[in-house]
């Protein structure tokens, strides 16, 4: 069985500061990993995904994430955040062939303050 | 813009009633998945439909059922509603073999 743990439920940060949102996963098979963002009263938008290849993945809005197989982690980073990045962020995992059967973490609330 | 539309946007039902939620998938997508997102939690996979057949199910009881139509739109039906069914229900569409799922804005169901 697969599972995802997001280590921080809330992350407060000042505008233009760097941020890291942490995600660890558990799986007995190879996985595909995703980060989604959810703005208030909206659905989920894909930020980035790791399928294979380079462990450093770049996504939209200046976000990037690094896949670390030995530590079973997929942390999301941004070097300089904006007020508009305030949202809920979800890490998700699926097995090969299990597209759109995602297992999500509980989410991390990113609050960017001026 | 994702192109996945869900209706209605909000709904209030009484415990014990039945509800039907609808989803129109993005053009060209033949796979639809439904997720339940309780307040303060991550989405949980309910089930997936591919070419009008159920193609995988999460840990939800049989009173959660679905349909997919020839145009790939989909319905989620929940019978005998319970208070804990109150949640945001998300629909996501994709093409079979494509790793990206596109989400609708969801239907907020409140059971009283």
mmCIF file of C-alpha atoms in Angstrom:
data_model
loop_
_atom_site.group_PDB
_atom_site.id
_atom_site.type_symbol
_atom_site.label_atom_id
_atom_site.label_comp_id
_atom_site.label_asym_id
_atom_site.label_seq_id
_atom_site.Cartn_x
_atom_site.Cartn_y
_atom_site.Cartn_z
ATOM 1 C CA UNK A 1 0.000 0.000 0.000
ATOM 2 C CA UNK A 2 1.118 3.526 -0.692
ATOM 3 C CA UNK A 3 0.931 6.486 1.669
ATOM 4 C CA UNK A 4 2.037 10.102 1.795
ATOM 5 C CA UNK A 5 3.045 12.155 4.820
ATOM 6 C CA UNK A 6 3.296 15.910 4.677
ATOM 7 C CA UNK A 7 5.373 16.822 7.648
ATOM 8 C CA UNK A 8 4.057 20.344 8.212
ATOM 9 C CA UNK A 9 0.378 21.245 8.391
ATOM 10 C CA UNK A 10 1.137 24.970 8.229
ATOM 11 C CA UNK A 11 4.149 26.941 7.036
ATOM 12 C CA UNK A 12 4.208 30.698 7.650
ATOM 13 C CA UNK A 13 6.794 32.680 5.695
ATOM 14 C CA UNK A 14 7.516 36.277 4.803
ATOM 15 C CA UNK A 15 7.267 37.505 1.238
ATOM 16 C CA UNK A 16 10.458 37.035 -0.840
ATOM 17 C CA UNK A 17 11.805 34.441 1.612
ATOM 18 C CA UNK A 18 12.605 30.883 0.474
ATOM 19 C CA UNK A 19 10.302 28.042 1.427
ATOM 20 C CA UNK A 20 10.407 24.239 1.571
ATOM 21 C CA UNK A 21 7.325 22.053 1.965
ATOM 22 C CA UNK A 22 8.207 18.547 3.021
ATOM 23 C CA UNK A 23 6.732 15.317 1.717
ATOM 24 C CA UNK A 24 7.636 11.711 2.480
ATOM 25 C CA UNK A 25 6.059 8.699 0.855
ATOM 26 C CA UNK A 26 5.831 4.983 1.473
ATOM 27 C CA UNK A 27 5.476 2.416 -1.290
ATOM 28 C CA UNK A 28 6.530 -1.125 -2.063
ATOM 29 C CA UNK A 29 6.607 -0.395 -5.792
ATOM 30 C CA UNK A 30 8.075 2.326 -7.929
ATOM 31 C CA UNK A 31 6.046 5.489 -7.813
ATOM 32 C CA UNK A 32 5.157 8.624 -9.638
ATOM 33 C CA UNK A 33 5.047 11.746 -7.459
ATOM 34 C CA UNK A 34 3.089 14.957 -7.820
ATOM 35 C CA UNK A 35 2.578 18.305 -6.148
ATOM 36 C CA UNK A 36 -0.764 20.048 -6.515
ATOM 37 C CA UNK A 37 -1.868 23.495 -5.332
ATOM 38 C CA UNK A 38 -5.378 24.411 -4.204
ATOM 39 C CA UNK A 39 -6.451 28.030 -3.950
ATOM 40 C CA UNK A 40 -9.524 28.861 -1.823
ATOM 41 C CA UNK A 41 -12.771 27.527 -3.237
ATOM 42 C CA UNK A 42 -11.041 25.985 -6.217
ATOM 43 C CA UNK A 43 -9.989 22.573 -7.463
ATOM 44 C CA UNK A 44 -6.448 21.280 -7.675
ATOM 45 C CA UNK A 45 -3.831 22.513 -10.121
ATOM 46 C CA UNK A 46 -0.741 20.482 -10.977
ATOM 47 C CA UNK A 47 2.512 22.220 -10.017
ATOM 48 C CA UNK A 48 4.959 19.525 -11.085
ATOM 49 C CA UNK A 49 5.469 15.783 -11.357
ATOM 50 C CA UNK A 50 8.253 13.216 -11.163
ATOM 51 C CA UNK A 51 7.975 10.161 -13.374
ATOM 52 C CA UNK A 52 11.575 9.138 -14.015
ATOM 53 C CA UNK A 53 14.924 10.562 -15.024
ATOM 54 C CA UNK A 54 16.379 13.676 -13.437
ATOM 55 C CA UNK A 55 15.574 13.858 -9.745
ATOM 56 C CA UNK A 56 15.224 17.651 -9.834
ATOM 57 C CA UNK A 57 11.904 18.608 -11.319
ATOM 58 C CA UNK A 58 10.891 22.141 -12.256
ATOM 59 C CA UNK A 59 7.271 23.201 -12.306
ATOM 60 C CA UNK A 60 5.079 26.217 -12.778
ATOM 61 C CA UNK A 61 5.215 29.465 -10.801
ATOM 62 C CA UNK A 62 8.917 29.019 -9.979
ATOM 63 C CA UNK A 63 8.481 25.872 -7.879
ATOM 64 C CA UNK A 64 10.811 22.881 -8.012
ATOM 65 C CA UNK A 65 11.042 19.567 -6.186
ATOM 66 C CA UNK A 66 13.702 16.950 -5.660
ATOM 67 C CA UNK A 67 13.043 13.220 -5.636
ATOM 68 C CA UNK A 68 15.186 11.358 -3.128
ATOM 69 C CA UNK A 69 14.662 7.615 -3.390
ATOM 70 C CA UNK A 70 16.865 6.673 -0.437
ATOM 71 C CA UNK A 71 15.003 9.037 1.873
ATOM 72 C CA UNK A 72 11.643 8.430 0.153
ATOM 73 C CA UNK A 73 11.102 12.163 -0.018
ATOM 74 C CA UNK A 74 9.837 14.664 -2.572
ATOM 75 C CA UNK A 75 10.202 18.108 -1.016
ATOM 76 C CA UNK A 76 8.856 21.200 -2.769
ATOM 77 C CA UNK A 77 10.906 24.404 -2.825
ATOM 78 C CA UNK A 78 10.683 27.964 -4.030
ATOM 79 C CA UNK A 79 13.579 30.429 -3.645
ATOM 80 C CA UNK A 80 11.381 33.512 -3.216
ATOM 81 C CA UNK A 81 7.676 33.417 -2.437
ATOM 82 C CA UNK A 82 4.960 35.926 -3.245
ATOM 83 C CA UNK A 83 1.745 36.797 -1.469
ATOM 84 C CA UNK A 84 -0.090 35.053 -4.312
ATOM 85 C CA UNK A 85 1.544 31.719 -3.345
ATOM 86 C CA UNK A 86 -0.686 31.571 -0.258
ATOM 87 C CA UNK A 87 -2.634 28.343 -0.752
ATOM 88 C CA UNK A 88 -2.909 24.691 0.271
ATOM 89 C CA UNK A 89 -0.292 22.371 -1.222
ATOM 90 C CA UNK A 90 -0.771 18.643 -1.620
ATOM 91 C CA UNK A 91 1.793 15.954 -2.316
ATOM 92 C CA UNK A 92 0.456 12.845 -4.073
ATOM 93 C CA UNK A 93 1.691 9.463 -5.244
ATOM 94 C CA UNK A 94 0.512 6.835 -7.682
ATOM 95 C CA UNK A 95 1.941 3.632 -9.014
ATOM 96 C CA UNK A 96 2.817 3.068 -12.676
ATOM 97 C CA UNK A 97 -0.384 2.586 -14.594
ATOM 98 C CA UNK A 98 -2.387 4.023 -11.742
ATOM 99 C CA UNK A 99 -2.762 7.435 -13.263
ATOM 100 C CA UNK A 100 -5.502 9.520 -11.739
ATOM 101 C CA UNK A 101 -5.756 7.102 -8.805
ATOM 102 C CA UNK A 102 -3.796 9.424 -6.590
ATOM 103 C CA UNK A 103 -3.006 9.002 -2.908
ATOM 104 C CA UNK A 104 -2.766 12.443 -1.329
ATOM 105 C CA UNK A 105 -1.140 13.755 1.795
ATOM 106 C CA UNK A 106 -3.112 15.824 4.283
ATOM 107 C CA UNK A 107 -1.824 19.084 2.833
ATOM 108 C CA UNK A 108 0.375 21.974 3.922
ATOM 109 C CA UNK A 109 -1.082 25.414 4.307
ATOM 110 C CA UNK A 110 1.448 27.981 3.028
ATOM 111 C CA UNK A 111 0.762 31.451 4.430
ATOM 112 C CA UNK A 112 2.886 34.227 2.924
ATOM 113 C CA UNK A 113 2.980 37.422 4.964
ATOM 114 C CA UNK A 114 4.048 40.885 3.762
ATOM 115 C CA UNK B 1 -8.363 26.638 -17.703
ATOM 116 C CA UNK B 2 -8.884 22.924 -17.164
ATOM 117 C CA UNK B 3 -12.174 22.416 -18.966
ATOM 118 C CA UNK B 4 -13.530 20.076 -16.282
ATOM 119 C CA UNK B 5 -16.870 21.322 -15.006
ATOM 120 C CA UNK B 6 -18.846 20.081 -12.045
ATOM 121 C CA UNK B 7 -22.421 20.731 -10.992
ATOM 122 C CA UNK B 8 -23.871 21.863 -8.745
ATOM 123 C CA UNK B 9 -21.248 23.968 -6.967
ATOM 124 C CA UNK B 10 -22.986 23.742 -3.607
ATOM 125 C CA UNK B 11 -25.626 21.398 -2.254
ATOM 126 C CA UNK B 12 -27.372 20.862 1.082
ATOM 127 C CA UNK B 13 -29.030 17.525 1.794
ATOM 128 C CA UNK B 14 -30.650 15.876 4.780
ATOM 129 C CA UNK B 15 -29.257 12.741 6.384
ATOM 130 C CA UNK B 16 -30.714 9.638 4.728
ATOM 131 C CA UNK B 17 -31.341 11.327 1.388
ATOM 132 C CA UNK B 18 -29.669 10.482 -1.922
ATOM 133 C CA UNK B 19 -27.563 12.840 -4.038
ATOM 134 C CA UNK B 20 -26.207 12.911 -7.586
ATOM 135 C CA UNK B 21 -23.191 14.977 -8.540
ATOM 136 C CA UNK B 22 -22.185 15.581 -12.152
ATOM 137 C CA UNK B 23 -18.922 16.055 -13.987
ATOM 138 C CA UNK B 24 -18.138 16.971 -17.571
ATOM 139 C CA UNK B 25 -14.624 15.910 -18.437
ATOM 140 C CA UNK B 26 -12.176 17.842 -20.549
ATOM 141 C CA UNK B 27 -12.459 17.319 -24.289
ATOM 142 C CA UNK B 28 -10.564 14.226 -25.410
ATOM 143 C CA UNK B 29 -10.356 12.686 -21.936
ATOM 144 C CA UNK B 30 -11.790 9.192 -21.497
ATOM 145 C CA UNK B 31 -10.986 8.596 -17.836
ATOM 146 C CA UNK B 32 -12.715 10.176 -14.849
ATOM 147 C CA UNK B 33 -11.854 9.816 -11.184
ATOM 148 C CA UNK B 34 -13.796 11.054 -8.171
ATOM 149 C CA UNK B 35 -12.277 12.198 -4.904
ATOM 150 C CA UNK B 36 -13.735 13.185 -1.530
ATOM 151 C CA UNK B 37 -12.015 15.989 0.343
ATOM 152 C CA UNK B 38 -13.187 16.425 3.930
ATOM 153 C CA UNK B 39 -12.510 19.747 5.606
ATOM 154 C CA UNK B 40 -8.837 20.149 6.449
ATOM 155 C CA UNK B 41 -7.806 16.922 4.746
ATOM 156 C CA UNK B 42 -6.350 15.790 1.466
ATOM 157 C CA UNK B 43 -8.539 14.331 -1.264
ATOM 158 C CA UNK B 44 -9.337 10.622 -1.003
ATOM 159 C CA UNK B 45 -9.799 8.470 -4.100
ATOM 160 C CA UNK B 46 -13.352 7.130 -4.409
ATOM 161 C CA UNK B 47 -13.320 5.398 -7.811
ATOM 162 C CA UNK B 48 -12.340 5.734 -11.441
ATOM 163 C CA UNK B 49 -14.262 5.153 -14.657
ATOM 164 C CA UNK B 50 -12.700 4.323 -18.007
ATOM 165 C CA UNK B 51 -14.828 3.759 -21.097
ATOM 166 C CA UNK B 52 -17.996 3.492 -18.990
ATOM 167 C CA UNK B 53 -16.613 0.765 -16.702
ATOM 168 C CA UNK B 54 -15.391 1.088 -13.122
ATOM 169 C CA UNK B 55 -11.613 0.838 -13.192
ATOM 170 C CA UNK B 56 -10.536 0.846 -9.570
ATOM 171 C CA UNK B 57 -12.117 1.800 -6.270
ATOM 172 C CA UNK B 58 -10.886 3.248 -3.018
ATOM 173 C CA UNK B 59 -12.048 2.401 0.482
ATOM 174 C CA UNK B 60 -15.622 3.642 0.162
ATOM 175 C CA UNK B 61 -18.835 1.695 0.868
ATOM 176 C CA UNK B 62 -21.177 0.505 -1.916
ATOM 177 C CA UNK B 63 -23.603 3.362 -1.268
ATOM 178 C CA UNK B 64 -21.084 5.415 -3.260
ATOM 179 C CA UNK B 65 -21.668 4.532 -6.895
ATOM 180 C CA UNK B 66 -20.982 6.053 -10.255
ATOM 181 C CA UNK B 67 -21.662 6.128 -13.937
ATOM 182 C CA UNK B 68 -19.776 7.199 -17.011
ATOM 183 C CA UNK B 69 -21.623 8.043 -20.194
ATOM 184 C CA UNK B 70 -20.597 7.576 -23.852
ATOM 185 C CA UNK B 71 -19.520 11.224 -24.003
ATOM 186 C CA UNK B 72 -17.258 10.461 -20.988
ATOM 187 C CA UNK B 73 -19.186 12.693 -18.599
ATOM 188 C CA UNK B 74 -19.770 11.116 -15.227
ATOM 189 C CA UNK B 75 -22.026 11.001 -12.191
ATOM 190 C CA UNK B 76 -21.337 10.238 -8.562
ATOM 191 C CA UNK B 77 -24.307 8.942 -6.588
ATOM 192 C CA UNK B 78 -24.392 8.666 -2.829
ATOM 193 C CA UNK B 79 -27.285 6.881 -1.121
ATOM 194 C CA UNK B 80 -28.369 7.055 2.515
ATOM 195 C CA UNK B 81 -26.372 10.187 3.207
ATOM 196 C CA UNK B 82 -24.545 10.455 6.525
ATOM 197 C CA UNK B 83 -23.277 13.566 8.271
ATOM 198 C CA UNK B 84 -19.680 12.461 7.578
ATOM 199 C CA UNK B 85 -20.383 12.596 3.844
ATOM 200 C CA UNK B 86 -20.171 16.375 4.109
ATOM 201 C CA UNK B 87 -17.156 17.281 1.979
ATOM 202 C CA UNK B 88 -15.869 18.779 -1.242
ATOM 203 C CA UNK B 89 -16.255 16.243 -4.050
ATOM 204 C CA UNK B 90 -13.719 16.604 -6.823
ATOM 205 C CA UNK B 91 -13.813 15.159 -10.289
ATOM 206 C CA UNK B 92 -10.629 14.751 -12.315
ATOM 207 C CA UNK B 93 -10.331 13.749 -15.948
ATOM 208 C CA UNK B 94 -7.408 12.417 -17.919
ATOM 209 C CA UNK B 95 -6.512 10.448 -21.012
ATOM 210 C CA UNK B 96 -5.696 6.787 -20.461
ATOM 211 C CA UNK B 97 -1.943 6.517 -20.143
ATOM 212 C CA UNK B 98 -1.502 10.231 -19.503
ATOM 213 C CA UNK B 99 0.003 11.093 -16.149
ATOM 214 C CA UNK B 100 -1.719 14.443 -15.664
ATOM 215 C CA UNK B 101 -5.197 14.683 -14.215
ATOM 216 C CA UNK B 102 -7.213 17.876 -14.563
ATOM 217 C CA UNK B 103 -9.498 18.738 -11.679
ATOM 218 C CA UNK B 104 -12.811 20.522 -11.614
ATOM 219 C CA UNK B 105 -13.640 23.104 -8.981
ATOM 220 C CA UNK B 106 -15.653 20.627 -6.975
ATOM 221 C CA UNK B 107 -19.099 20.312 -5.441
ATOM 222 C CA UNK B 108 -19.439 21.295 -1.803
ATOM 223 C CA UNK B 109 -21.930 18.873 -0.196
ATOM 224 C CA UNK B 110 -23.323 19.615 3.240
ATOM 225 C CA UNK B 111 -25.384 16.947 4.989
ATOM 226 C CA UNK B 112 -27.548 18.175 7.854
#
